[in-house]
CSV table of C-alpha atoms in Angstrom, one decimal:
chain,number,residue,atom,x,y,z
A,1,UNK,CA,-82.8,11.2,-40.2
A,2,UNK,CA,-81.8,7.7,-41.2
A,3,UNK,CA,-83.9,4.5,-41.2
A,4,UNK,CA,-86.9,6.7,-41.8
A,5,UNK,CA,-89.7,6.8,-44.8
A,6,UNK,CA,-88.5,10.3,-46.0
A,7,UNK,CA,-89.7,10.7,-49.4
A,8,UNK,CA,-89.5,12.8,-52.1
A,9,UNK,CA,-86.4,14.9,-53.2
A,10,UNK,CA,-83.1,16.9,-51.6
A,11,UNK,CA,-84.4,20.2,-51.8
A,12,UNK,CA,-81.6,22.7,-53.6
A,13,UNK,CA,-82.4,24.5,-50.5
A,14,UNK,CA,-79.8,21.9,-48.7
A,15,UNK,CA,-77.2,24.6,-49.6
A,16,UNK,CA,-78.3,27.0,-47.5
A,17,UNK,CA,-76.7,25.1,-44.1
A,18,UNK,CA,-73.4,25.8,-44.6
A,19,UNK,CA,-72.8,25.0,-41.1
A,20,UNK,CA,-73.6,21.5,-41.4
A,21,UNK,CA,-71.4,18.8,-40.4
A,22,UNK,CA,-73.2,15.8,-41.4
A,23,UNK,CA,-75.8,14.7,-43.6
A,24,UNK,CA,-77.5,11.0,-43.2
A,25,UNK,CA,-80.2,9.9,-44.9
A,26,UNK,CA,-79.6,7.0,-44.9
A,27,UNK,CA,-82.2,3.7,-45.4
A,28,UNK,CA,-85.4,6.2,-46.3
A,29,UNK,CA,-87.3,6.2,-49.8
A,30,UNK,CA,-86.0,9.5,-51.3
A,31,UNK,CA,-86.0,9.5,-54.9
A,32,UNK,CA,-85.1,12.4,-57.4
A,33,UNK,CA,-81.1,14.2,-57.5
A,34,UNK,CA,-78.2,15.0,-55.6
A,35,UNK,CA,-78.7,18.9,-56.1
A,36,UNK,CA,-75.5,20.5,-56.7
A,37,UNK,CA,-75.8,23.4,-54.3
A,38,UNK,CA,-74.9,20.5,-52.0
A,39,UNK,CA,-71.3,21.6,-52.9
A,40,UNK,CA,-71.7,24.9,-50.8
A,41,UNK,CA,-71.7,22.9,-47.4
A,42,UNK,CA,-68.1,23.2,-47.0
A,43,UNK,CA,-68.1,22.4,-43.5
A,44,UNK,CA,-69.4,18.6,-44.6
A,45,UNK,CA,-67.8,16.2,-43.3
A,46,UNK,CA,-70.3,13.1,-43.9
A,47,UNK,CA,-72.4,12.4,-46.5
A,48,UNK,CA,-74.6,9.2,-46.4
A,49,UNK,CA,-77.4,8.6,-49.1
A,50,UNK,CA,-77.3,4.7,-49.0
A,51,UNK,CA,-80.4,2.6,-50.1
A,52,UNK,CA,-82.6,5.2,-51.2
A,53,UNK,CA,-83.7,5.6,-54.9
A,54,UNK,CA,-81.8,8.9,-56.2
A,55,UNK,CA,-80.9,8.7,-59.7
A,56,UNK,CA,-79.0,11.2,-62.1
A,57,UNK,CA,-75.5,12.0,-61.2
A,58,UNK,CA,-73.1,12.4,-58.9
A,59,UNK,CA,-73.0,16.5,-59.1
A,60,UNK,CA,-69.4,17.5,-60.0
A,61,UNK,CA,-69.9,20.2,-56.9
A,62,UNK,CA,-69.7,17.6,-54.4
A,63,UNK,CA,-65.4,17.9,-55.0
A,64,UNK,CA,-65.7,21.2,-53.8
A,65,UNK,CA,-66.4,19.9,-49.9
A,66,UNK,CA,-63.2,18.8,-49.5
A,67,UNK,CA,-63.7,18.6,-45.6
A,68,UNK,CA,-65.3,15.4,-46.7
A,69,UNK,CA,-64.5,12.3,-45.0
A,70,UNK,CA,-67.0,9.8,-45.5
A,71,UNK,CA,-69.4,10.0,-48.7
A,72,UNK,CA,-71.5,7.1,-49.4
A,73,UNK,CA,-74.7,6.5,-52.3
A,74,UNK,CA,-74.6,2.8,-52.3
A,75,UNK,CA,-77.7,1.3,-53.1
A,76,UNK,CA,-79.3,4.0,-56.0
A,77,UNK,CA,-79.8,4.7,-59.2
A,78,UNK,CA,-76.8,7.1,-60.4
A,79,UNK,CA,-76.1,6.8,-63.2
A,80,UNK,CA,-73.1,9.1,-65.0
A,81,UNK,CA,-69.0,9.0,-63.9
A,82,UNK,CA,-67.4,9.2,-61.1
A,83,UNK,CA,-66.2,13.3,-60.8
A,84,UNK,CA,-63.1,13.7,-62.6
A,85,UNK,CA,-62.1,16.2,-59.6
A,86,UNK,CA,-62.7,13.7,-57.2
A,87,UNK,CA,-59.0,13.7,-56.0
A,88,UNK,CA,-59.6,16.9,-54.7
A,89,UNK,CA,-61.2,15.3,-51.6
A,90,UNK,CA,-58.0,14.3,-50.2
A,91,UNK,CA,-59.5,14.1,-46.6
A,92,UNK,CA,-61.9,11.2,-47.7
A,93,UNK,CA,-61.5,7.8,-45.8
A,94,UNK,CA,-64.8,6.2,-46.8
A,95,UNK,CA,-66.2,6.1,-50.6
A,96,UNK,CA,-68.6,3.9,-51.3
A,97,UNK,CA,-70.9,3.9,-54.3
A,98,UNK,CA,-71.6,0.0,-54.9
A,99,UNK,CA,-75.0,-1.1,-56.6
A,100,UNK,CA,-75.6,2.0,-58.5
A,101,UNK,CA,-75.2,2.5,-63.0
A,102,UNK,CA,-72.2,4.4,-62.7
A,103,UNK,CA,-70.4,4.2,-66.1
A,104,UNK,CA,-67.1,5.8,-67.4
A,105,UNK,CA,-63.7,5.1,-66.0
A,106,UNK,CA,-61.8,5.3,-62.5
A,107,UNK,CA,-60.1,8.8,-62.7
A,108,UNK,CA,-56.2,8.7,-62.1
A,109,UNK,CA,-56.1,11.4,-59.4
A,110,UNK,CA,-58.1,9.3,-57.2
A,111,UNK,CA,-54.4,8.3,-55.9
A,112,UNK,CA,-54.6,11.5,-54.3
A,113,UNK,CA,-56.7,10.4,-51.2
A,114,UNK,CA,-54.1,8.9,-49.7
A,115,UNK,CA,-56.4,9.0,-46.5
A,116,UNK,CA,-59.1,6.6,-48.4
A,117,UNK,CA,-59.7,3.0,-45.8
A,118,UNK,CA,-61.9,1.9,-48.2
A,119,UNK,CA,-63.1,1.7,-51.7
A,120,UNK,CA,-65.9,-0.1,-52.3
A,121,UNK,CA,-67.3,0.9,-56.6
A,122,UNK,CA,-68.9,-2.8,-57.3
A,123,UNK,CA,-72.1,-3.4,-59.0
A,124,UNK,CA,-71.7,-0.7,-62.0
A,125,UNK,CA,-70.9,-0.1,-65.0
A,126,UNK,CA,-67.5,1.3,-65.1
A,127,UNK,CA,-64.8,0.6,-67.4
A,128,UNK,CA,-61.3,1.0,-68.2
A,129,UNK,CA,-58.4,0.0,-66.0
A,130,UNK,CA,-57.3,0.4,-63.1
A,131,UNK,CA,-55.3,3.3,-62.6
A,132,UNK,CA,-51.4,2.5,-61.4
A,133,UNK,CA,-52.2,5.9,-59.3
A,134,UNK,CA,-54.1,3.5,-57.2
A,135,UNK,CA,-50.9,1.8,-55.5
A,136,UNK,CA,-50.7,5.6,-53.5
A,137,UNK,CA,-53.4,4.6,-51.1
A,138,UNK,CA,-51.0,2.8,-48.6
A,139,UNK,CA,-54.0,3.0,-46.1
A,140,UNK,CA,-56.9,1.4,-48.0
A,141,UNK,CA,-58.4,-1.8,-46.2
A,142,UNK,CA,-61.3,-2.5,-48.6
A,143,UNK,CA,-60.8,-2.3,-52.5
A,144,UNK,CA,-64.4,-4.3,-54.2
A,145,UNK,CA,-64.5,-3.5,-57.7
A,146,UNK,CA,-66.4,-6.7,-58.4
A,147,UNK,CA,-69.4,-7.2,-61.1
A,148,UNK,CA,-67.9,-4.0,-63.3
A,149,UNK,CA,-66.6,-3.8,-66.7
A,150,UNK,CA,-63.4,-3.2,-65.8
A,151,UNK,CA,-60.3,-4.8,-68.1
A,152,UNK,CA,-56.6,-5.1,-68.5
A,153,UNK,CA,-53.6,-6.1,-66.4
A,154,UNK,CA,-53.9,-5.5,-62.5
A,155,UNK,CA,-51.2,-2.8,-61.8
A,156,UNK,CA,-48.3,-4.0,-60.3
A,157,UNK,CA,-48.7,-1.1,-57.5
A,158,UNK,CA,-51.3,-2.9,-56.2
A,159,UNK,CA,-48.5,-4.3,-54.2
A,160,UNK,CA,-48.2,-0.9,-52.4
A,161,UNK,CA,-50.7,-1.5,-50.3
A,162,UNK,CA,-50.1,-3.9,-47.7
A,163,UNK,CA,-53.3,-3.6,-45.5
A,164,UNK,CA,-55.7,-4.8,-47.4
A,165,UNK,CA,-58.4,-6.9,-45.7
A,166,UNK,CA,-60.9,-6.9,-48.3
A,167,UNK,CA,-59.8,-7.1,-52.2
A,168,UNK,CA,-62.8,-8.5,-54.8
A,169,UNK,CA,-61.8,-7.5,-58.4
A,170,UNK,CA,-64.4,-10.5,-59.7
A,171,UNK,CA,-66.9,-10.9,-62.8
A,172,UNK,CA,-64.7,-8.3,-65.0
A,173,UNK,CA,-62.6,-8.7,-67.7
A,174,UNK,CA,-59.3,-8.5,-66.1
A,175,UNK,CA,-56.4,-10.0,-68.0
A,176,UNK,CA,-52.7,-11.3,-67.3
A,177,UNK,CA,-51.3,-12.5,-63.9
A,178,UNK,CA,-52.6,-11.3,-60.3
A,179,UNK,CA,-50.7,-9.2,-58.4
A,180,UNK,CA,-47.7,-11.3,-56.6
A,181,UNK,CA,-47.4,-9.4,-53.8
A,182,UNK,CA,-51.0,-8.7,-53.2
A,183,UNK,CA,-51.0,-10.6,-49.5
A,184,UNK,CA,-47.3,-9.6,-48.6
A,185,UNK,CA,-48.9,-7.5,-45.2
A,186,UNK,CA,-50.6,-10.9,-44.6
A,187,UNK,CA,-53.8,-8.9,-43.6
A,188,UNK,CA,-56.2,-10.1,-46.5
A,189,UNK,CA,-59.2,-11.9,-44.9
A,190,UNK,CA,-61.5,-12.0,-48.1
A,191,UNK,CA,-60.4,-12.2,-52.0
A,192,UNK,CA,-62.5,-12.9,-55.2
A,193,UNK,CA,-61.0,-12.9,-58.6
A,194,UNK,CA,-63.6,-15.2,-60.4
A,195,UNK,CA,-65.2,-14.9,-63.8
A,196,UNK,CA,-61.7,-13.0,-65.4
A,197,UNK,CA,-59.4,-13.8,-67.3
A,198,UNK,CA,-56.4,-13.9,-65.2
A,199,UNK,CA,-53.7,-16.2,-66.4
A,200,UNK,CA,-50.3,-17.2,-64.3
A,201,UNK,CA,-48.8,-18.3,-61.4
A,202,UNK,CA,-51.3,-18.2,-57.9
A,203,UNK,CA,-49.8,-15.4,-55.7
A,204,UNK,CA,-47.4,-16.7,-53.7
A,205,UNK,CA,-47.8,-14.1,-50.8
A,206,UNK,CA,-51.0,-15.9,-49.9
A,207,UNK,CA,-49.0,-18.1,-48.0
A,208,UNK,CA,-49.2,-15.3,-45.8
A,209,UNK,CA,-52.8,-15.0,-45.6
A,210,UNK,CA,-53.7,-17.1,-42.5
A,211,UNK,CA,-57.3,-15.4,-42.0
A,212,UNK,CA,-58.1,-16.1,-45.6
């Protein structure tokens, strides 16, 4: 039901199809929450809200569908953390939640989804550092945490992951050197680190970085 002009609200009723494998609704013009009976579809395995104008939070529930593999809400108005069970979905490859006002910190045990490709949390609110748990997702492609409130040293395990195309930590409040390592797969094609405060050496891996 995507690139519609669905309006209105996700009825709690939404809970009721607990055989469904996919829910996109996507591009429409639905406004009010994410109802937590959401979290009794627990055959989900694709959730796609972007560019629509839900607000409130992201319901804790939603950990509970861990069939999950793709769960996107870019483009809202949530507002709130990100779950603090969200390392529970350890079959999610895609989670996506850019351009929203989520606030809070990135919880540790998102190293748990060791299956994530990308990771794409920029343009919100959220604070803290980034935790060294991160440096588990060997698989992740796309890390944007840009135009956040985000602080502190860049943990070393970024280094970990080696097939990063896409890494945009810009317009924070990052401190100390950049990761040394972070183009040693020589797979980086796209990397922002303005308005910081990085200090140091330039990576030296970027040698590496012919698409760059």
């Amino acid at each position: 039901m995507e690139y519609n002009k669905l309006s209105g609200s996700i009825p709690e009723e939404i809970g009721e199809f607990q055989n469904l494998k996919s829910l996109i609704l996507q591009w429409n013009q639905l406004s009010g929450t994410i109802p937590p009976t959401i979290g009794r579809l627990s055959n989900l395995v694709r959730v796609d809200l972007t560019e629509n104008s839900i607000s409130g939070t992201i319901p804790t529930s939603i950990t509970n569908l861990t069939n999950l593999e793709l769960l996107q809400f870019s483009n809202n108005r949530l507002s709130g953390s990100i779950p603090s069970s969200i390392g529970d979905l350890v079959n999610l490859t895609v989670f996506e939640i850019d351009d929203n006002r989520i606030s809070g910190s990135i919880p540790s045990n998102i190293g748990n989804l060791t299956k994530l490709v990308s990771m794409v949390i920029a343009i919100n609110m959220i604070s803290g550092s980034i935790p060294t748990s991160i440096g588990n997702l060997t698989n992740l492609e796309v890390f944007s945490v840009f135009n956040n409130k985000l602080e502190g040293r860049l943990t070393p395990a970024l280094n970990n992951i080696t097939n990063l195309n896409i890494f945009r930590p810009a317009i924070n409040s990052f401190t100390g050197p950049l990761p040394q390592q972070i183009c040693l797969g020589g797979l980086l094609e796209s990397f922002t680190a303005e308005s910081n405060y990085f200090t140091g050496p330039v990576p030296k891996s970027l040698k590496n970085c012919s698409r760059l």
